[in-house]
Short mmCIF file of C-alpha atoms in Angstrom, two decimals:
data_model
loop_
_atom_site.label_atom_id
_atom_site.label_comp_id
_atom_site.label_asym_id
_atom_site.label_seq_id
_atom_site.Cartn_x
_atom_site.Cartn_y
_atom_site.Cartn_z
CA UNK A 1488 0.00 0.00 0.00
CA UNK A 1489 1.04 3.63 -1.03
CA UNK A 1490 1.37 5.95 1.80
CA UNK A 1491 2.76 8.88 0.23
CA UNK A 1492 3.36 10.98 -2.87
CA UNK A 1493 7.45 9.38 -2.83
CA UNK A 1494 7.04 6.10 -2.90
CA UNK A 1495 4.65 6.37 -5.67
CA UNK A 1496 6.09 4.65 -9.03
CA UNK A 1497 4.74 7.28 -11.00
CA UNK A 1498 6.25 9.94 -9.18
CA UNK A 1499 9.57 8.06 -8.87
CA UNK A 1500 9.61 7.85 -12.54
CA UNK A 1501 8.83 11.61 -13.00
CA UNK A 1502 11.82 12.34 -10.30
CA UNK A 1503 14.01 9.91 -12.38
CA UNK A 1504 12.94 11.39 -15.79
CA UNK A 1505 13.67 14.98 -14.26
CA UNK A 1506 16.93 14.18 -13.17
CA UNK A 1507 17.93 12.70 -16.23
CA UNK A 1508 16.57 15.76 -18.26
CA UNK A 1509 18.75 17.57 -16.01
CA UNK A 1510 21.96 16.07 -16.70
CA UNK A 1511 21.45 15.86 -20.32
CA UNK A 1512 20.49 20.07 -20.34
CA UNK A 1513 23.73 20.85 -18.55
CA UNK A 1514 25.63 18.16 -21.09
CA UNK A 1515 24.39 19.41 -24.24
CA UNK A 1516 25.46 23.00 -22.84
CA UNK A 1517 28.56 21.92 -21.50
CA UNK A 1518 28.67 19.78 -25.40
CA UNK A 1519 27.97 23.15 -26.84
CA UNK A 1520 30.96 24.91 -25.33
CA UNK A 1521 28.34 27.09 -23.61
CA UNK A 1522 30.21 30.14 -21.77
CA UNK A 1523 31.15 29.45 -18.06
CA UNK A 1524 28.36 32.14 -16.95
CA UNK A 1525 25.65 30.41 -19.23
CA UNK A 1526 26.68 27.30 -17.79
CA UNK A 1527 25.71 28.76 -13.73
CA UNK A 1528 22.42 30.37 -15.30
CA UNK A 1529 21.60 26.85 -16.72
CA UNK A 1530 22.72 25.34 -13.31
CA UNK A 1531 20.57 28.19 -11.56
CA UNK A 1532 17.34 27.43 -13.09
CA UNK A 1533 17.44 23.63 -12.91
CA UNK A 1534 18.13 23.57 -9.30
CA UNK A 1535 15.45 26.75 -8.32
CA UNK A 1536 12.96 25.20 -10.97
CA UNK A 1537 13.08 21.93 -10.76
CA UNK A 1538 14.42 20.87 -7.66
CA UNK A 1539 12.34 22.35 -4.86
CA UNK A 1540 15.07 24.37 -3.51
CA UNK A 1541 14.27 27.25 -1.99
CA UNK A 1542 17.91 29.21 -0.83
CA UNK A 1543 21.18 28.06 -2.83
CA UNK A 1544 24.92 29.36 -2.50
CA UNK A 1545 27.30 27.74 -5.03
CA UNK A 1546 30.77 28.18 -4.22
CA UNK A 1547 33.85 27.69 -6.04
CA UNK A 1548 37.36 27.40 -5.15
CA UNK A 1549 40.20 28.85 -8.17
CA UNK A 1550 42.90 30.07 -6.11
CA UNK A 1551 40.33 31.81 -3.61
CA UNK A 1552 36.86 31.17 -2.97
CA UNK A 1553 34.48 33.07 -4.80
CA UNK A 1554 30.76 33.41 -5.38
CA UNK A 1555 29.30 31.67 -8.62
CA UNK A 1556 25.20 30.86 -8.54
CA UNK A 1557 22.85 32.38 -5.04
CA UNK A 1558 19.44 32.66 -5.23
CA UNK A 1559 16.71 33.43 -1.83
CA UNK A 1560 19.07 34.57 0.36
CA UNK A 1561 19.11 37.29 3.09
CA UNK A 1562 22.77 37.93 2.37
CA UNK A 1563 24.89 38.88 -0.66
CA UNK A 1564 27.75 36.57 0.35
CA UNK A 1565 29.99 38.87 -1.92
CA UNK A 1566 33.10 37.67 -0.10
CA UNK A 1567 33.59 34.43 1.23
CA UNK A 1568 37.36 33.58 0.88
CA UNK A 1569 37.93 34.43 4.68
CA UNK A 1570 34.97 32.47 6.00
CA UNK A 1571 35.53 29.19 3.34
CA UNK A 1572 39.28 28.99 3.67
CA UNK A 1573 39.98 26.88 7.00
CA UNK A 1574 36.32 24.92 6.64
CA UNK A 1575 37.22 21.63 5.79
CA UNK A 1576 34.34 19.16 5.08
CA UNK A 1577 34.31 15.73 3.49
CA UNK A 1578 30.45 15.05 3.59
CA UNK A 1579 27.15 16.45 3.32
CA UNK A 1580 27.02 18.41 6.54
CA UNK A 1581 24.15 20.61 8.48
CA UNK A 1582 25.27 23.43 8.66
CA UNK A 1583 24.52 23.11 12.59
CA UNK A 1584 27.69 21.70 13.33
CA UNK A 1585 30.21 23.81 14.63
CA UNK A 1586 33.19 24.02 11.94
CA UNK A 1587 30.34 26.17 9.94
CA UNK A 1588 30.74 29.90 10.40
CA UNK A 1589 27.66 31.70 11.24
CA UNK A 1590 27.47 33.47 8.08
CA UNK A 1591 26.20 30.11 6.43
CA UNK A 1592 23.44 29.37 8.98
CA UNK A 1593 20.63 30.33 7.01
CA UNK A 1594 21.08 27.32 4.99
CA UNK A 1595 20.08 23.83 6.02
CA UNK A 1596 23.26 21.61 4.68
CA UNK A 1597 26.58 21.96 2.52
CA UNK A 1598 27.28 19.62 0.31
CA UNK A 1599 31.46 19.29 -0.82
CA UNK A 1600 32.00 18.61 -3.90
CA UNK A 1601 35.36 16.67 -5.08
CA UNK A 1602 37.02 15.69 -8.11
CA UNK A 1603 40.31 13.31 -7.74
CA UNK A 1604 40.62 13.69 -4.04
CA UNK A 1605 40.22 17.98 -4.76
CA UNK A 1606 38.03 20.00 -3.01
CA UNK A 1607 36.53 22.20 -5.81
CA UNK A 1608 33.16 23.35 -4.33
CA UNK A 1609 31.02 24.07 -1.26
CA UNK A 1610 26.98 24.05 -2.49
CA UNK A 1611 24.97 25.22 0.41
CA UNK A 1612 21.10 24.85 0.27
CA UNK A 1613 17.40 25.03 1.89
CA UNK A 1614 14.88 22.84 0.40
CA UNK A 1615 11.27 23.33 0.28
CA UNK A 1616 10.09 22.61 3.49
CA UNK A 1617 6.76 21.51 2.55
CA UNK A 1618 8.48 18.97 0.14
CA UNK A 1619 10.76 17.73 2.47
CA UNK A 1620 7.86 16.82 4.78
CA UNK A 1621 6.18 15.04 1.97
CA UNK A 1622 9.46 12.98 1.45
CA UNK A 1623 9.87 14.51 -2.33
CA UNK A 1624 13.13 16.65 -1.46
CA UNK A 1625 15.50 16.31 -3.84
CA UNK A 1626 18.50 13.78 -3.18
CA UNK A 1627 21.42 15.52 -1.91
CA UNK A 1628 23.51 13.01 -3.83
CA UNK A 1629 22.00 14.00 -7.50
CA UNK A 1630 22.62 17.81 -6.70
CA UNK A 1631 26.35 16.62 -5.51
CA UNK A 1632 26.16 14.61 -9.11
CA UNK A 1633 24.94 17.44 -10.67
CA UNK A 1634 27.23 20.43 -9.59
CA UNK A 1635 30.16 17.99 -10.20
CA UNK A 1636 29.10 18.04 -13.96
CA UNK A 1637 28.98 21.63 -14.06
CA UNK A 1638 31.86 22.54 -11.79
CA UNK A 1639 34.58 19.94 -13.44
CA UNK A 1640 33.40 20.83 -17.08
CA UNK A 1641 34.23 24.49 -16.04
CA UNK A 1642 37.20 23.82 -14.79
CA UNK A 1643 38.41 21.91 -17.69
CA UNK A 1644 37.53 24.91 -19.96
CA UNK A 1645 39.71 26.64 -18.31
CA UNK A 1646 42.46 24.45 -17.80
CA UNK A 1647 42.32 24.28 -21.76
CA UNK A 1648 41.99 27.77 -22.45
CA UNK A 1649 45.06 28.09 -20.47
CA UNK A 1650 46.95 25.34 -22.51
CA UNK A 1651 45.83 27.27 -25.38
CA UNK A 1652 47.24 30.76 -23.80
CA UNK A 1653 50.63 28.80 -22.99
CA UNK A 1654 50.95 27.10 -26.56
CA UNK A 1655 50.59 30.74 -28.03
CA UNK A 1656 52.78 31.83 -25.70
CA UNK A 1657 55.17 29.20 -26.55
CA UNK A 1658 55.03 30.03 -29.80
CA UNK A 1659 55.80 33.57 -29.53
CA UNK A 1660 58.81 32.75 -27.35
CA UNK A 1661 60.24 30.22 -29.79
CA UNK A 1662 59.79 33.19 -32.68
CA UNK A 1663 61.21 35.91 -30.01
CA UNK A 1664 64.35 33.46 -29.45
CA UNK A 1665 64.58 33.18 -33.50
CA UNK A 1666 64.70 36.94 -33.69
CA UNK A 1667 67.20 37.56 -30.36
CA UNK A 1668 69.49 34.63 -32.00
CA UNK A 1669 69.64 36.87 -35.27
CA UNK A 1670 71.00 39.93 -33.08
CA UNK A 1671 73.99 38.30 -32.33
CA UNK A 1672 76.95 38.38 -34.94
CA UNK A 1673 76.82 35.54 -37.44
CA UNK A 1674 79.91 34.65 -37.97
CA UNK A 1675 82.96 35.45 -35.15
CA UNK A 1676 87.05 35.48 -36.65
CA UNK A 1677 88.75 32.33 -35.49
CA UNK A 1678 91.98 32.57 -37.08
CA UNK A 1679 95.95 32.76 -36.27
CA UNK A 1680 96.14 36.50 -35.02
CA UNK A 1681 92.46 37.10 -33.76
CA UNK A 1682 89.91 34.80 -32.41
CA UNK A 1683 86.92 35.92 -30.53
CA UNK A 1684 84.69 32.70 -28.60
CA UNK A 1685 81.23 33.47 -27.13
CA UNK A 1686 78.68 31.57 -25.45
CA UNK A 1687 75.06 32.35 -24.63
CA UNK A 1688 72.86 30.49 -21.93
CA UNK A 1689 69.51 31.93 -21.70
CA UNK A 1690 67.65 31.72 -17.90
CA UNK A 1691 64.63 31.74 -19.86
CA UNK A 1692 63.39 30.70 -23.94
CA UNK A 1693 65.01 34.72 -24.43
CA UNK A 1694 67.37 36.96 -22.26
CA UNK A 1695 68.42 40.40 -21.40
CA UNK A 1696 72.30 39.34 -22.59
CA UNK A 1697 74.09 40.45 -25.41
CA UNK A 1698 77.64 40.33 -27.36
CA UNK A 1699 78.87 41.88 -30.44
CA UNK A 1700 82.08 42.16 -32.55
CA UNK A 1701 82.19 43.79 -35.26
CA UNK A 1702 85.19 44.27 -37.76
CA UNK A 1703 85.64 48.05 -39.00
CA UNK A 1704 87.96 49.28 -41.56
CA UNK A 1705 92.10 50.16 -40.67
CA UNK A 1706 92.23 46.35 -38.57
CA UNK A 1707 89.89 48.29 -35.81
CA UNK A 1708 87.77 45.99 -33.82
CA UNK A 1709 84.59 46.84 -31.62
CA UNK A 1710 83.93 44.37 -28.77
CA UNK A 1711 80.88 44.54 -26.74
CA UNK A 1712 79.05 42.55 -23.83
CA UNK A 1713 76.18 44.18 -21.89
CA UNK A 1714 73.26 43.19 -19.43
CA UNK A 1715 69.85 44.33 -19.28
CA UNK A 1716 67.96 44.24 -15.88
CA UNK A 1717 65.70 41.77 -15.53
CA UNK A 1718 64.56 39.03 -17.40
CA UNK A 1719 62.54 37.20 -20.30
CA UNK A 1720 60.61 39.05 -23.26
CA UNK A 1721 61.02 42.55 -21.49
CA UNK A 1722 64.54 42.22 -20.83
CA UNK A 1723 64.81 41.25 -24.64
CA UNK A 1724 62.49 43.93 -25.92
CA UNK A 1725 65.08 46.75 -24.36
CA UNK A 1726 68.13 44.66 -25.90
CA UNK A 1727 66.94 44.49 -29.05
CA UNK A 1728 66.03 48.26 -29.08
CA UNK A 1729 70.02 48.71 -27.35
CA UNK A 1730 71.39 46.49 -30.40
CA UNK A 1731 69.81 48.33 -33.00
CA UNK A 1732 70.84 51.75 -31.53
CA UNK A 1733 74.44 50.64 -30.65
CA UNK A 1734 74.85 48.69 -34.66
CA UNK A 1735 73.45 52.49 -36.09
CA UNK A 1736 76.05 54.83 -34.10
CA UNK A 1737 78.99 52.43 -34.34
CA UNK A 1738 78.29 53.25 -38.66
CA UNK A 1739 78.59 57.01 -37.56
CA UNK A 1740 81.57 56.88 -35.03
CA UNK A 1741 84.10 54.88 -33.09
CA UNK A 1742 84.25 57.46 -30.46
CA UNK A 1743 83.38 55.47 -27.28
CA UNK A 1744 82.30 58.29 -25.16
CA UNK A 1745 79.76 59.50 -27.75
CA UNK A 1746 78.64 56.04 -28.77
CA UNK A 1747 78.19 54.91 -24.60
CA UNK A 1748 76.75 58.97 -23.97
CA UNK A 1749 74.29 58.58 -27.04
CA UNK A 1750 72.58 54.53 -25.87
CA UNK A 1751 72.28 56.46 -22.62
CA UNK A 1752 70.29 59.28 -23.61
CA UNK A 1753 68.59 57.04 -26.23
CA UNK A 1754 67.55 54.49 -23.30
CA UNK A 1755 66.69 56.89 -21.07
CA UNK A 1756 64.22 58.52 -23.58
CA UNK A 1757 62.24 55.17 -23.84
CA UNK A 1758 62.31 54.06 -20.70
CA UNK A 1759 62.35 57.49 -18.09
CA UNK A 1760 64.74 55.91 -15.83
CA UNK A 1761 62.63 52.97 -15.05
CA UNK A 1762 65.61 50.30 -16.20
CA UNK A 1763 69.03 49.91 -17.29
CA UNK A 1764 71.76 47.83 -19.24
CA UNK A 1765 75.29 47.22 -17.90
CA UNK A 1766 77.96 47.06 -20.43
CA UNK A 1767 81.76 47.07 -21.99
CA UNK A 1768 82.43 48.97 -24.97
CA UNK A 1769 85.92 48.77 -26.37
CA UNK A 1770 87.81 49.50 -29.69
CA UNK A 1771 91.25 47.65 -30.26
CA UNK A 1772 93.37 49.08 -33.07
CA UNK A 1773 95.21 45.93 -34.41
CA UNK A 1774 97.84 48.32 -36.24
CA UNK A 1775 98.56 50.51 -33.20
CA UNK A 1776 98.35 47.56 -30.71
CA UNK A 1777 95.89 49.60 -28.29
CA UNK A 1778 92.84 49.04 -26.11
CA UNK A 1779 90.07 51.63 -25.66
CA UNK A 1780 87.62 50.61 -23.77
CA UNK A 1781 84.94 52.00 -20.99
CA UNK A 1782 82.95 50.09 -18.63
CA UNK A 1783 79.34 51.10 -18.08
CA UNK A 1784 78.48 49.75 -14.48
CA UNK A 1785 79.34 46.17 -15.95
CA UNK A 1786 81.43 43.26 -13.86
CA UNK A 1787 84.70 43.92 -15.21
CA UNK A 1788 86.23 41.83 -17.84
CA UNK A 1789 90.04 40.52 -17.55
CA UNK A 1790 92.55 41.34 -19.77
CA UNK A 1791 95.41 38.95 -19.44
CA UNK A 1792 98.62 40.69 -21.71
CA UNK A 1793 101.67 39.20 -23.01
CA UNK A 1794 103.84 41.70 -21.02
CA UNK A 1795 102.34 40.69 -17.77
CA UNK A 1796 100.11 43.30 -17.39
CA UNK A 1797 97.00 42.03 -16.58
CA UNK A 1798 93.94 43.73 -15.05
CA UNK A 1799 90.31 44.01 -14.72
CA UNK A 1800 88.83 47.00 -16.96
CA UNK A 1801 86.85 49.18 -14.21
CA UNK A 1802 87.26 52.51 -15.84
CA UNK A 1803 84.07 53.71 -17.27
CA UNK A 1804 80.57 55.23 -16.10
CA UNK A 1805 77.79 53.92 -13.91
CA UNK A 1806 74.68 52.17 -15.27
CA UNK A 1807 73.40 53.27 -18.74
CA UNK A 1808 69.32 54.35 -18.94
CA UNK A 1809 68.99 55.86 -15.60
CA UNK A 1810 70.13 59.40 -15.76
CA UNK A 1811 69.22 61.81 -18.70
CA UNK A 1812 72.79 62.74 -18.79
CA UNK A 1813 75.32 60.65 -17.23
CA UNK A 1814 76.92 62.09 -14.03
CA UNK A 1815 80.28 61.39 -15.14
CA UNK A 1816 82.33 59.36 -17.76
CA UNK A 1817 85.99 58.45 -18.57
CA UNK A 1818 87.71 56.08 -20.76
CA UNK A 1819 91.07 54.18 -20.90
CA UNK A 1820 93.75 53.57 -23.30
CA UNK A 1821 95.71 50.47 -22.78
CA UNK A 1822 99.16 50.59 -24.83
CA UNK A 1823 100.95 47.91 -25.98
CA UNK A 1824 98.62 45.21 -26.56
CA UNK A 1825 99.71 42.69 -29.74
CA UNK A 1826 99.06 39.66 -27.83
CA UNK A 1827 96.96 39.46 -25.34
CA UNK A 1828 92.99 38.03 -24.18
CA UNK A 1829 89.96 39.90 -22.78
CA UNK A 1830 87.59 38.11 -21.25
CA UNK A 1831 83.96 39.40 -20.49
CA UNK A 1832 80.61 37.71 -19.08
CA UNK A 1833 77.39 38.63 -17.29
CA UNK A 1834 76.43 38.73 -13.76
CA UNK A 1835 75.16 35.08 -13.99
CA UNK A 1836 77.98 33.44 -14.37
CA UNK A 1837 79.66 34.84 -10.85
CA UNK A 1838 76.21 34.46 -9.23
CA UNK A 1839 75.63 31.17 -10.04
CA UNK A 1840 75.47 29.56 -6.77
CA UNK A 1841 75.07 25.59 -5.54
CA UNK A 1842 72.83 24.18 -3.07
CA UNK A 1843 74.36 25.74 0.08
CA UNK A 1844 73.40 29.52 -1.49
CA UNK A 1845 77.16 29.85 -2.08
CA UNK A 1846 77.97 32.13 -5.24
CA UNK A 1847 80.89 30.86 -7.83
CA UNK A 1848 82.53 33.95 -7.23
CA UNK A 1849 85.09 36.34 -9.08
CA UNK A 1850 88.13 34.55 -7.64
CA UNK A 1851 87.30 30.96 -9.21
CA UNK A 1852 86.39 32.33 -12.33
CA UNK A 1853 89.62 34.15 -12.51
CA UNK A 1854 91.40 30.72 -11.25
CA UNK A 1855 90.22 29.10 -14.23
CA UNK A 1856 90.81 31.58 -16.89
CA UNK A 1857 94.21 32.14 -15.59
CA UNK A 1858 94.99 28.64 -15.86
CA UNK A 1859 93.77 28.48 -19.67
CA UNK A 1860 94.69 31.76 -20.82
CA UNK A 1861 96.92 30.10 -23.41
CA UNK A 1862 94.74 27.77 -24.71
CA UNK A 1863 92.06 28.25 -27.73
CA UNK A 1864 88.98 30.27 -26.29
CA UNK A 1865 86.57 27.51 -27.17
CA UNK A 1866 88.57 24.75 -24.84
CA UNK A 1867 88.92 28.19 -22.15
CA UNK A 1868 84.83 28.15 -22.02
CA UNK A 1869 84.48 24.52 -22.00
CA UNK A 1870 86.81 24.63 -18.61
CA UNK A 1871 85.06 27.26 -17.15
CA UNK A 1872 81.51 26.31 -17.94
CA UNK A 1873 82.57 22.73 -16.65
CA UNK A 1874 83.68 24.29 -13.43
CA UNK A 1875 80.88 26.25 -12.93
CA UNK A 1876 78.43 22.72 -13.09
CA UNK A 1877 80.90 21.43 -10.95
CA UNK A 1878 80.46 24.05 -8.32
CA UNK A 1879 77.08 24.08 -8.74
CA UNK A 1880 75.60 20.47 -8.82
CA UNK A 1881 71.90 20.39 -9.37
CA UNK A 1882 71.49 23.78 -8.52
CA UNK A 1883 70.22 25.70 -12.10
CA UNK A 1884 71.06 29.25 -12.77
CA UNK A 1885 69.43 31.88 -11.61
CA UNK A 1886 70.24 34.49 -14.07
CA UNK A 1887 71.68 34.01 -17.78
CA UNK A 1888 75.05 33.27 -18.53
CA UNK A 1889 77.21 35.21 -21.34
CA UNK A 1890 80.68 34.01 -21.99
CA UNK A 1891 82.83 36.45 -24.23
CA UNK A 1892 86.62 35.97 -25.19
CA UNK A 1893 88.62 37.91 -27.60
CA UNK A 1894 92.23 36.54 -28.11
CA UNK A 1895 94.59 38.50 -30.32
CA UNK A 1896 98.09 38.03 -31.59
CA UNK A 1897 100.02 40.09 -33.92
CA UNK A 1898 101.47 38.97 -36.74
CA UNK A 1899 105.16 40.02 -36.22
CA UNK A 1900 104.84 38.01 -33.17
#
């Protein structure tokens, strides 16, 4: 005998045929690649139409806790990070027990909602009280079901739409790379009376670093290495801007102290101050066997000379970019230079640290260069960059690493 409206077959196959109209409705939206708002309208209706509930809070965790579907409450519930954030519940709950903050006590129950062990939503709900008496409330279990549906297709939107983002990032960075690889010189001399070695290892798909050589007419040489703060796409943005300034007014001059006083005015322009580039700038004049060079706030290369003389090149100005004009700038002449190396590199090469937070430091580089000074710059880098992983262990870099040599000998020697 039938003693209510629930145990009824014909109502149990209207609540079965309703539930299944349900789930098809949100999977033909969800099929449709419905938006994510459309998706929480559809999810609004079913549950305040069909479902006899009578207050409804949907809320959904993506790096905070935020507000998605509400209908018949008292309170907005506009912000709800602070009060979700330490509850912690693994089952349909009344919101009577005491974990619940007040703020959620107009509802009857939360129900938790998980995907692969993850907490992605809280649902909290009043059902029609009248149905509930009559034993027709809607299973808590369905609307778990149902929410589920809705909350994990959503997710996986966006999850894809952000595989999307990174693949046309990706892309972008492998055609930024192409271009940054074309800044540097094509070809470098490697020959019996000048050889010039350099090697390039990114942090990231680009970098701020940058090298140049270029051969002028008279057996004049420019040599460059420079750093841009920072890193990735922006750091390589400014560099290539820097290149193509530097490759335009070494056609117009050699003069170091207008070529070094011009990027600085030229950087400043663009940027007002906001960044800088380190860098060494110098000229050697194969037929007068001299060194010009100035240092721009950059870690100072090593020149290692026949004759003994060997130093690091500090002479120079601060930091190009900053300053409208530069608050001060010299240059050196080194005589007597027909045999001889310079060595340059970026900040990540003495930074590089292992797992202790140690840094490789100035004194081991110089160790090792010392110690291969008269061998072929290629085999010098190999040493050193060996050394370096040696020092280092697992520990990656933290910045990129430029490696710049320029070995000369004269041919009367």
């Amino acid at each position: 005998m039938i003693t209510s409206l629930a145990e009824s077959p014909e109502y149990q196959l209207h609540v079965k045929q309703m539930e299944l109209n349900s789930l098809l409705e949100v999977t033909q939206a969800i099929n449709n690649n419905l938006p994510e708002e459309a998706l929480y309208k559809i999810y609004h209706f079913i549950l305040r139409g069909n479902l006899h509930i009578n207050k409804l809070l949907l809320c959904i965790y993506q790096d905070r806790w935020e507000k998605k579907a509400v209908f018949g409450t008292t309170s907005s519930f506009d912000h709800v990070h602070e009060d979700l954030i330490s509850l912690d519940l693994k089952e349909v709950t009344s919101t009577e027990n005491e974990q619940v903050p007040v703020i959620f006590q107009e509802f009857d129950e939360i129900i938790p909602v998980y995907h692969r062990d993850a907490l992605l939503a809280y649902v909290f709900l009043s059902q029609n009280q009248i149905a509930y008496r009559e034993g027709i409330a809607t299973d808590t279990k369905f609307i778990q079901t149902l929410t589920n549906l809705i909350v994990v297709a959503i997710e996986n939107k966006k999850l894809a739409a952000k595989q999307m983002e990174q693949e046309a990032l990706n892309r972008e960075l492998q055609i930024a790379k192409r271009v940054q690889e074309r800044l540097f010189p094509k070809k470098l001399p490697d020959n019996p009376y000048i050889t010039v070695k350099a090697d390039y290892f990114p942090h990231q798909s680009v970098s701020g670093d940058y090298y140049d050589f270029i051969a002028l007419p008279d057996e004049k040489y420019f040599v460059c290495i420079a750093d841009v703060s920072g890193k990735g796409i922006p750091a390589a943005l400014l560099m290539s801007n820097f290149q193509a300034s530097l490759r335009i007014l070494i056609r117009q001059t050699t003069d170091l102290l207008r070529i070094v006083s011009e990027l600085n005015h030229t950087l400043y322009e663009i940027l007002g101050g906001e960044r800088f580039i380190t860098g060494f700038f110098a000229l050697y004049d194969h037929r007068a066997h001299t060194l010009t060079y100035i240092n721009a706030g950059h870690h100072p290369p090593l020149l290692i000379n026949e004759s003994g003389d060997n130093r690091w090149l500090k002479t120079g100005t601060t930091v190009i970019g900053i300053f409208d004009s530069l608050p001060f700038i010299n240059y050196e002449v080194v005589e007597n230079v027909s045999h001889f190396l310079l060595f340059g590199y970026t900040d990540g090469v003495v930074e590089a640290c292992n797992n202790t937070e140690e840094e490789y430091g100035d004194e081991r580089m110089e160790e090792v260069i010392k110690e291969f000074s008269q061998e072929k710059p290629s085999y010098l880098h190999q040493k050193l960059i060996e050394s370096i992983h040696d020092f280092c262990g697992n520990t990656p870099f933290r910045d990129d690493v430029t490696l710049l040599t320029l070995k000369v000998s004269s041919p009367d020697k």
